[in-house]
Every structure is written in C-alpha cells, then in structure tokens.
JSON list of C-alpha atoms in Angstrom, two decimals:
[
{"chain": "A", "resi": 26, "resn": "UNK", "atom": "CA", "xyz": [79.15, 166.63, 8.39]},
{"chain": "A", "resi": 27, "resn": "UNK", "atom": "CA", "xyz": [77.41, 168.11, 5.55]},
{"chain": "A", "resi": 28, "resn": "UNK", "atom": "CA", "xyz": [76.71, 171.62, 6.27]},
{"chain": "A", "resi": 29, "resn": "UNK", "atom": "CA", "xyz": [75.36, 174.89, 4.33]},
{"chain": "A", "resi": 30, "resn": "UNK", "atom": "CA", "xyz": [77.25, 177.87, 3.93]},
{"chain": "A", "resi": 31, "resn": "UNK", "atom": "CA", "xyz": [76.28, 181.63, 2.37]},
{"chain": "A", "resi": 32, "resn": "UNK", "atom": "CA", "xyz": [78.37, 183.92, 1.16]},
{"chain": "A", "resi": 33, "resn": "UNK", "atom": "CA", "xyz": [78.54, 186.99, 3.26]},
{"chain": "A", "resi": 34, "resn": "UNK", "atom": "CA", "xyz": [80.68, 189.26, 1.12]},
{"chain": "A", "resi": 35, "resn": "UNK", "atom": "CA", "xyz": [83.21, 189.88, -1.55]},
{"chain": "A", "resi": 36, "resn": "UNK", "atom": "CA", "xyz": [86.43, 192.29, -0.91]},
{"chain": "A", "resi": 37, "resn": "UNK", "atom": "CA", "xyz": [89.52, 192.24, -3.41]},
{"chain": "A", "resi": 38, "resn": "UNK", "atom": "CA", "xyz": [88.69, 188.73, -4.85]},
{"chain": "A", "resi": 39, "resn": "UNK", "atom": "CA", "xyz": [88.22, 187.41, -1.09]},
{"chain": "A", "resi": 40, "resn": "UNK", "atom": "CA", "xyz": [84.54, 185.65, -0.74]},
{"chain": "A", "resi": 41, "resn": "UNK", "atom": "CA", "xyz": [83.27, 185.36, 2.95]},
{"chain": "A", "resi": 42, "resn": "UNK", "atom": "CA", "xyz": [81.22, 182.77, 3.39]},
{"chain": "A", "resi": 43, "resn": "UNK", "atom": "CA", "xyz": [79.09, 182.15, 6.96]},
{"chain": "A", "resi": 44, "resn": "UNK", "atom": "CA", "xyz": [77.61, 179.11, 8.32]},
{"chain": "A", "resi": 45, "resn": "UNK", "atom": "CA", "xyz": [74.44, 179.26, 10.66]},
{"chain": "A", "resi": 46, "resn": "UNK", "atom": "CA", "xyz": [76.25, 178.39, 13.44]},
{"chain": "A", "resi": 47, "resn": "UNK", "atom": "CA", "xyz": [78.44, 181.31, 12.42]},
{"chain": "A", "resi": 48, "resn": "UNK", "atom": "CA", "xyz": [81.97, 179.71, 11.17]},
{"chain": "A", "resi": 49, "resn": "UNK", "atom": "CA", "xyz": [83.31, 181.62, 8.55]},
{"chain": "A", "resi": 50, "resn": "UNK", "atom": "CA", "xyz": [85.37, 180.49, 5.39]},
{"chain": "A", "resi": 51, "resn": "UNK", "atom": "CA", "xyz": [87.40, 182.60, 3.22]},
{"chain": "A", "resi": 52, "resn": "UNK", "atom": "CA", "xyz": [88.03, 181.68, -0.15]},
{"chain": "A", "resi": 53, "resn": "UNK", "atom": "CA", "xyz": [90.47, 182.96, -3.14]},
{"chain": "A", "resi": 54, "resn": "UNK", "atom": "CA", "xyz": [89.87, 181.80, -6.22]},
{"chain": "A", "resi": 55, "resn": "UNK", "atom": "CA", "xyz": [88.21, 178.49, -5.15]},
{"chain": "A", "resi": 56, "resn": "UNK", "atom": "CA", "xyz": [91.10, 178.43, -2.31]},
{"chain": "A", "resi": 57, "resn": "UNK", "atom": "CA", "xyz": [89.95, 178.14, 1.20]},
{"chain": "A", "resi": 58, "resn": "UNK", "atom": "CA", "xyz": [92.86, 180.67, 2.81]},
{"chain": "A", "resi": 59, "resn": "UNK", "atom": "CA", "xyz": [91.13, 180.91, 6.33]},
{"chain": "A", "resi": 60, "resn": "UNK", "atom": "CA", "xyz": [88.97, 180.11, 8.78]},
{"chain": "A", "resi": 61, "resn": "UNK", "atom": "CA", "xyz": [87.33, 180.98, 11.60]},
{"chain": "A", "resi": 62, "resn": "UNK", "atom": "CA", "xyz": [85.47, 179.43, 14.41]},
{"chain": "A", "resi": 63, "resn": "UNK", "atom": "CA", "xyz": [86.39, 175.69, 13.36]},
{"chain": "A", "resi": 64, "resn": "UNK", "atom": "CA", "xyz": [87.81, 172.90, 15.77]},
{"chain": "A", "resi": 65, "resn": "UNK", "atom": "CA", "xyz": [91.36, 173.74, 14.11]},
{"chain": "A", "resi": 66, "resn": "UNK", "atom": "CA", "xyz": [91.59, 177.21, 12.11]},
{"chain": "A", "resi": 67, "resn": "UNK", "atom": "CA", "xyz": [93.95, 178.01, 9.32]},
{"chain": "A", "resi": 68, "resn": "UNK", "atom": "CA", "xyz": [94.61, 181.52, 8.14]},
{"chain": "A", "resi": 69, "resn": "UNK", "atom": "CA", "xyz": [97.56, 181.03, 4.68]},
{"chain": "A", "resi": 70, "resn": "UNK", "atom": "CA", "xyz": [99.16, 183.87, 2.89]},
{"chain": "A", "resi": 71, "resn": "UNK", "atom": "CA", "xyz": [99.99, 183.30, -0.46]},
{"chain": "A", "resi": 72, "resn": "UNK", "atom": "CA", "xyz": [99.08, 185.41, -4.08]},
{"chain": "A", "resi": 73, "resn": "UNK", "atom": "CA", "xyz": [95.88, 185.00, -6.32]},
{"chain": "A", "resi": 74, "resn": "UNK", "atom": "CA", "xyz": [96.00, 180.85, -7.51]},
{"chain": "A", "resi": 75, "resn": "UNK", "atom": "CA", "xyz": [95.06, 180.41, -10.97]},
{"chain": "A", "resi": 76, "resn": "UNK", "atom": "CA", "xyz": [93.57, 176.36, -11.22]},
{"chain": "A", "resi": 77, "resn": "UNK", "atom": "CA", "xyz": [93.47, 176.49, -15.04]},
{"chain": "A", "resi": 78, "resn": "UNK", "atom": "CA", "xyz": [97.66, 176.65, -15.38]},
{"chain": "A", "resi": 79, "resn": "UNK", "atom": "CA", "xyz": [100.49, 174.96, -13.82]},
{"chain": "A", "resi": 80, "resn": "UNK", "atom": "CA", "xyz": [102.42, 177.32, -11.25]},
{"chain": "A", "resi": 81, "resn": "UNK", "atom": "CA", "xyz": [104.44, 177.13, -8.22]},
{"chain": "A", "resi": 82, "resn": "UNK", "atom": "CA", "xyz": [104.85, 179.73, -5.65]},
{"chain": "A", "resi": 83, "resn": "UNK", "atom": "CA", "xyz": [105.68, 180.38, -2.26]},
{"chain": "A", "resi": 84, "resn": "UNK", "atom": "CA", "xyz": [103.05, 180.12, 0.78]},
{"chain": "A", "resi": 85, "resn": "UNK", "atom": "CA", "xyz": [103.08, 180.98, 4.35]},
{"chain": "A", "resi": 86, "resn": "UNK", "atom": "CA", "xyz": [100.24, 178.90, 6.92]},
{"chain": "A", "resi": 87, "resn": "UNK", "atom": "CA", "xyz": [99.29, 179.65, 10.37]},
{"chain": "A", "resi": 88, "resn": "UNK", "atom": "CA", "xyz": [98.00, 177.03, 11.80]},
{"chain": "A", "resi": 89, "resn": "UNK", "atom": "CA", "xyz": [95.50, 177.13, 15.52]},
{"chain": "A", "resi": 90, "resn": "UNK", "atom": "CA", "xyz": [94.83, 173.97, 17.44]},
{"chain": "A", "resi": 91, "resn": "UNK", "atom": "CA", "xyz": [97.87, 173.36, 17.75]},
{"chain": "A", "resi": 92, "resn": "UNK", "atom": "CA", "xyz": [99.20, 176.55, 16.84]},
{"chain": "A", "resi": 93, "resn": "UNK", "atom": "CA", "xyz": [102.54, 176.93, 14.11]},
{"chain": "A", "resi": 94, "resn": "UNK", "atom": "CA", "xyz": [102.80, 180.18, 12.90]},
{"chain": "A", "resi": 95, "resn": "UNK", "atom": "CA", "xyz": [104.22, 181.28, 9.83]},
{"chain": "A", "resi": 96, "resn": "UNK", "atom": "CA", "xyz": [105.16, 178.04, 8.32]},
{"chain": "A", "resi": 97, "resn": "UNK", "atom": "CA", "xyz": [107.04, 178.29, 4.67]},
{"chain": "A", "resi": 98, "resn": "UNK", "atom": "CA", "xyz": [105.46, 175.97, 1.91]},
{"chain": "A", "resi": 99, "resn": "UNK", "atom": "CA", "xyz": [105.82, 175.35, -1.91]},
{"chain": "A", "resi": 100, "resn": "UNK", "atom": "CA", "xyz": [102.41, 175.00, -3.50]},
{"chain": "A", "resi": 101, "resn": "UNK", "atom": "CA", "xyz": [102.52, 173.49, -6.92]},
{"chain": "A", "resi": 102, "resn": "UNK", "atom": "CA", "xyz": [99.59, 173.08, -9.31]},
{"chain": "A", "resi": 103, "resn": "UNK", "atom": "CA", "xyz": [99.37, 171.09, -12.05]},
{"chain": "A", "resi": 104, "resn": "UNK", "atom": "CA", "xyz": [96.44, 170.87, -14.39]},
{"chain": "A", "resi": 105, "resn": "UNK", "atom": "CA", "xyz": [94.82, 167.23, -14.90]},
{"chain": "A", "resi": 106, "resn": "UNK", "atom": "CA", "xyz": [92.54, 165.79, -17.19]},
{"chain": "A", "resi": 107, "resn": "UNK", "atom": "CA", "xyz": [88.77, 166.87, -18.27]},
{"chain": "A", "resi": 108, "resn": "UNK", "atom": "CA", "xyz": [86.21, 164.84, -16.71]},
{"chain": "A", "resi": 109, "resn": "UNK", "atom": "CA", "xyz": [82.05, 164.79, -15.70]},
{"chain": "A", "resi": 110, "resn": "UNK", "atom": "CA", "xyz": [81.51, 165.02, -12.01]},
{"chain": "A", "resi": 111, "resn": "UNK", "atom": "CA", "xyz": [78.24, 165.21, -10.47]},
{"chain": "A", "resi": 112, "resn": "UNK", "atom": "CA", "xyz": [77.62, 169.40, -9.37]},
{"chain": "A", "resi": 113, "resn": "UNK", "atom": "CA", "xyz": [74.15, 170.27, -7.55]},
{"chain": "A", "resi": 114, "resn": "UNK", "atom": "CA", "xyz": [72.80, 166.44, -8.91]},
{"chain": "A", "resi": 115, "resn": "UNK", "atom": "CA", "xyz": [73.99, 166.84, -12.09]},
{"chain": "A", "resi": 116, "resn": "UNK", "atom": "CA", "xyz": [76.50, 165.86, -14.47]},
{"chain": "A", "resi": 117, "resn": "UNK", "atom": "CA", "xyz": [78.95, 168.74, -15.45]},
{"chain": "A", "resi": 118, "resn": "UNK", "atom": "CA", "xyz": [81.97, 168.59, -17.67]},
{"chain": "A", "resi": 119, "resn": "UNK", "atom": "CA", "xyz": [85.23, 170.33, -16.12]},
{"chain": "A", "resi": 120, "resn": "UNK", "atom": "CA", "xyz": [88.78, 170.54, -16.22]},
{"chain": "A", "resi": 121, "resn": "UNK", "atom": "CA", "xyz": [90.51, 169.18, -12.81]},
{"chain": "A", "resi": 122, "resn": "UNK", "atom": "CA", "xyz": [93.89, 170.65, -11.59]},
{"chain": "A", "resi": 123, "resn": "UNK", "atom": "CA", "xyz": [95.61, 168.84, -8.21]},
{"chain": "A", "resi": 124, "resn": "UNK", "atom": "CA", "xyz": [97.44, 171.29, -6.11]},
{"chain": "A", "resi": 125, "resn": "UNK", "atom": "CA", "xyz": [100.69, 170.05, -3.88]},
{"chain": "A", "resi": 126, "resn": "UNK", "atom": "CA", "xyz": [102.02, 172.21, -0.96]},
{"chain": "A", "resi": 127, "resn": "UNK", "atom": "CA", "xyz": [104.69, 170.60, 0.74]},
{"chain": "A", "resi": 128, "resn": "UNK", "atom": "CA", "xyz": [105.72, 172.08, 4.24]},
{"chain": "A", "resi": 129, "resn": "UNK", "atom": "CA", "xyz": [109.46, 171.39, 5.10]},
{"chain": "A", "resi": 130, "resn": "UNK", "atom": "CA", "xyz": [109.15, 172.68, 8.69]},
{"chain": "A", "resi": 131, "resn": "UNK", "atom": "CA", "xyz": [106.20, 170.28, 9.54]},
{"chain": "A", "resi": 132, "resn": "UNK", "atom": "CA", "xyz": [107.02, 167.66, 6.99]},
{"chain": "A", "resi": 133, "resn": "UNK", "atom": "CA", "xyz": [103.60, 167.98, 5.64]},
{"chain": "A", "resi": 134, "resn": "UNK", "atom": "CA", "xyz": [102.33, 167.56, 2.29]},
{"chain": "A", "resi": 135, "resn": "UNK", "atom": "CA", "xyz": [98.55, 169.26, 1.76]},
{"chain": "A", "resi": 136, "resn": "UNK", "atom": "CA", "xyz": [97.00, 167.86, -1.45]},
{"chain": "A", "resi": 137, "resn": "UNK", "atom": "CA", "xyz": [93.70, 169.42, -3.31]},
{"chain": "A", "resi": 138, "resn": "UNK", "atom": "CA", "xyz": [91.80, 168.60, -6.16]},
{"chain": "A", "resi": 139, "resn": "UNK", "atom": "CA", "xyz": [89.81, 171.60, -8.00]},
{"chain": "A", "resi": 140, "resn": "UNK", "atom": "CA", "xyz": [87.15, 171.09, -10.59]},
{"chain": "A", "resi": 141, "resn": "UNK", "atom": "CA", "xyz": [86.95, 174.06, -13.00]},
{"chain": "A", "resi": 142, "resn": "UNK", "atom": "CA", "xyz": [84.15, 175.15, -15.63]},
{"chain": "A", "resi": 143, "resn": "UNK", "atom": "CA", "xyz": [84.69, 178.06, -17.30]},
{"chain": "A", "resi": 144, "resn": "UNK", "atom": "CA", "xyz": [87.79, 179.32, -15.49]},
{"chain": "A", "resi": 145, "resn": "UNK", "atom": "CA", "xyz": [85.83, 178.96, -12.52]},
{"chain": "A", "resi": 146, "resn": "UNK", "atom": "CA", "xyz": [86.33, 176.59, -9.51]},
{"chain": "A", "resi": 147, "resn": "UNK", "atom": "CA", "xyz": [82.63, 174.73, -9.24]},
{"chain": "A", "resi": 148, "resn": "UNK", "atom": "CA", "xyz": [83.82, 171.87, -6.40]},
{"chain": "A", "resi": 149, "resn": "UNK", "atom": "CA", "xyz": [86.92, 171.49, -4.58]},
{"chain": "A", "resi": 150, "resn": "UNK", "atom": "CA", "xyz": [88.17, 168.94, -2.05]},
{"chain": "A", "resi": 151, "resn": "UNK", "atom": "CA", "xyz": [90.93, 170.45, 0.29]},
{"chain": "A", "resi": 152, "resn": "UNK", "atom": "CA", "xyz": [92.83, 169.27, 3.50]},
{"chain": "A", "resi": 153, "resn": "UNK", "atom": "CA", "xyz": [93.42, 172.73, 5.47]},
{"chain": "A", "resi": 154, "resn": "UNK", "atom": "CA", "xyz": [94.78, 171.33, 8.39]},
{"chain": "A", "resi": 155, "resn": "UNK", "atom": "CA", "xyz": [97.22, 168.08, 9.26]},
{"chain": "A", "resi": 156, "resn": "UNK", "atom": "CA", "xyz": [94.78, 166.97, 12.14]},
{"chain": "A", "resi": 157, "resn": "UNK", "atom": "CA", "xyz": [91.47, 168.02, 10.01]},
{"chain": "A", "resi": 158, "resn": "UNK", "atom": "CA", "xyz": [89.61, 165.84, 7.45]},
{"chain": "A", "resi": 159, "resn": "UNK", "atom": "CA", "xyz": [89.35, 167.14, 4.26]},
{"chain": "A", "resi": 160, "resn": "UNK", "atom": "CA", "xyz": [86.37, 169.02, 2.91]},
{"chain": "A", "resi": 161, "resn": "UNK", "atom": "CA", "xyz": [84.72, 169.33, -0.16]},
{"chain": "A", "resi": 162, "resn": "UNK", "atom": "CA", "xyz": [83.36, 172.40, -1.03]},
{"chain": "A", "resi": 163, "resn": "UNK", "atom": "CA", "xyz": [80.64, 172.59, -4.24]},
{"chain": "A", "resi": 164, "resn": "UNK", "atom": "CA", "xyz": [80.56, 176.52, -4.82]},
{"chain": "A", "resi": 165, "resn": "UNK", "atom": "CA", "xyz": [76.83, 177.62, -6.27]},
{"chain": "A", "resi": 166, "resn": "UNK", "atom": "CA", "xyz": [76.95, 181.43, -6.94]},
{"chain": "A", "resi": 167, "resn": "UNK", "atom": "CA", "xyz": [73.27, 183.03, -8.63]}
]
C-alpha cells in the first residue's frame, strides 16, 4: 500500500527515512540496504552503488522472517536506455540502469530497476526480500 515516508537523517551517504507508523528505510545511493520494523526486514552489506555505470561486486544479505544470515551475492548493474517516466505527476527524462544480484545459497535472483536524473536516483522499484513484493520508491528531496 502506498505509504509516505520522511527522511530522518543523513550519516556517511546513508539516508534514514521514517514512516508514521515508524518503519524505517535506509537507503545508499538510491539502494534500499535495510529495514526496520517491516513484515520481513533486510539489512545488506555491500560498497557505495553507482546506477550511472556498469559494475559488479560482491554483497552480503541478512534476511528476518525467515531469518538467513550472511548470504553471499553477485550484484551486477548494467545501464539501460534513456526514457520519460512520470515523477511527482510529471513527465521527467532519465537514464534507467537494471541491477541483478543473484544469491547461490538461496538460489535467488533480486532484480531492480533505477531511474536516474542527474546522477541521481529519482524512482526505483526494488524486491528486498524473496517472500516480499517489490516496492517502488519515488525519492523527492527539497
């Protein structure tokens, strides 16, 4: 369900943002990397993702609900194709980039999409959990 989140705070590129109901999502670079007080949190380890280049790197996930700790993943990110998406009811050109994390242990493949403007992610759609729906974030920062 649609829901409204603020952020909270900023420490070492790590936003906090807080719900009303007081779940908290932390983001890295567009990257949800935990949560706290959902049905199923996640809390991932990995170094700063850059959506505007291909990379590949090593993650780690903890998972809660049910819990798997410390599973190994490869995240890959390659960049897509500019397109106009609709951002806060209007249309926006941006660059899209599709991240791929594939987790052996689990045999789980997590895919996101990221829309960037600027070198900045405006709307993302992530799966953070195998028994979650996906969620699409639209980031609005004054």
């Amino acid at each position: 369900k649609p829901a409204r989140i603020v952020l909270s705070s900023i420490s070492k590129n790590t936003y906090e943002w807080v719900s009303a109901d007081g779940t908290k999502i932390y983001t890295l670079e567009g990257k949800v990397i935990r949560t706290l007080g959902l049905e199923r949190d996640i809390d991932l380890m990995a170094d700063r993702v850059k959506f505007n280049t291909t990379s590949q790197q090593s993650v780690f996930l903890d998972l809660y609900n049910p819990e798997a700790i410390n599973i190994a993943g490869i995240q890959s990110v390659t960049i897509g194709e500019e397109e106009t998406i609709v951002f806060l009811g209007q249309s926006v050109d941006v660059l899209s980039a599709q991240e791929r994390i594939f987790y052996k242990a689990i045999n789980w493949t997590q895919k996101n999409q990221y829309y960037l403007k600027d070198g900045q992610v405006l709307k993302s759609i992530q799966k953070l959990h195998p028994l979650m729906p996906k969620i699409e974030i639209q980031f609005y920062l004054k």
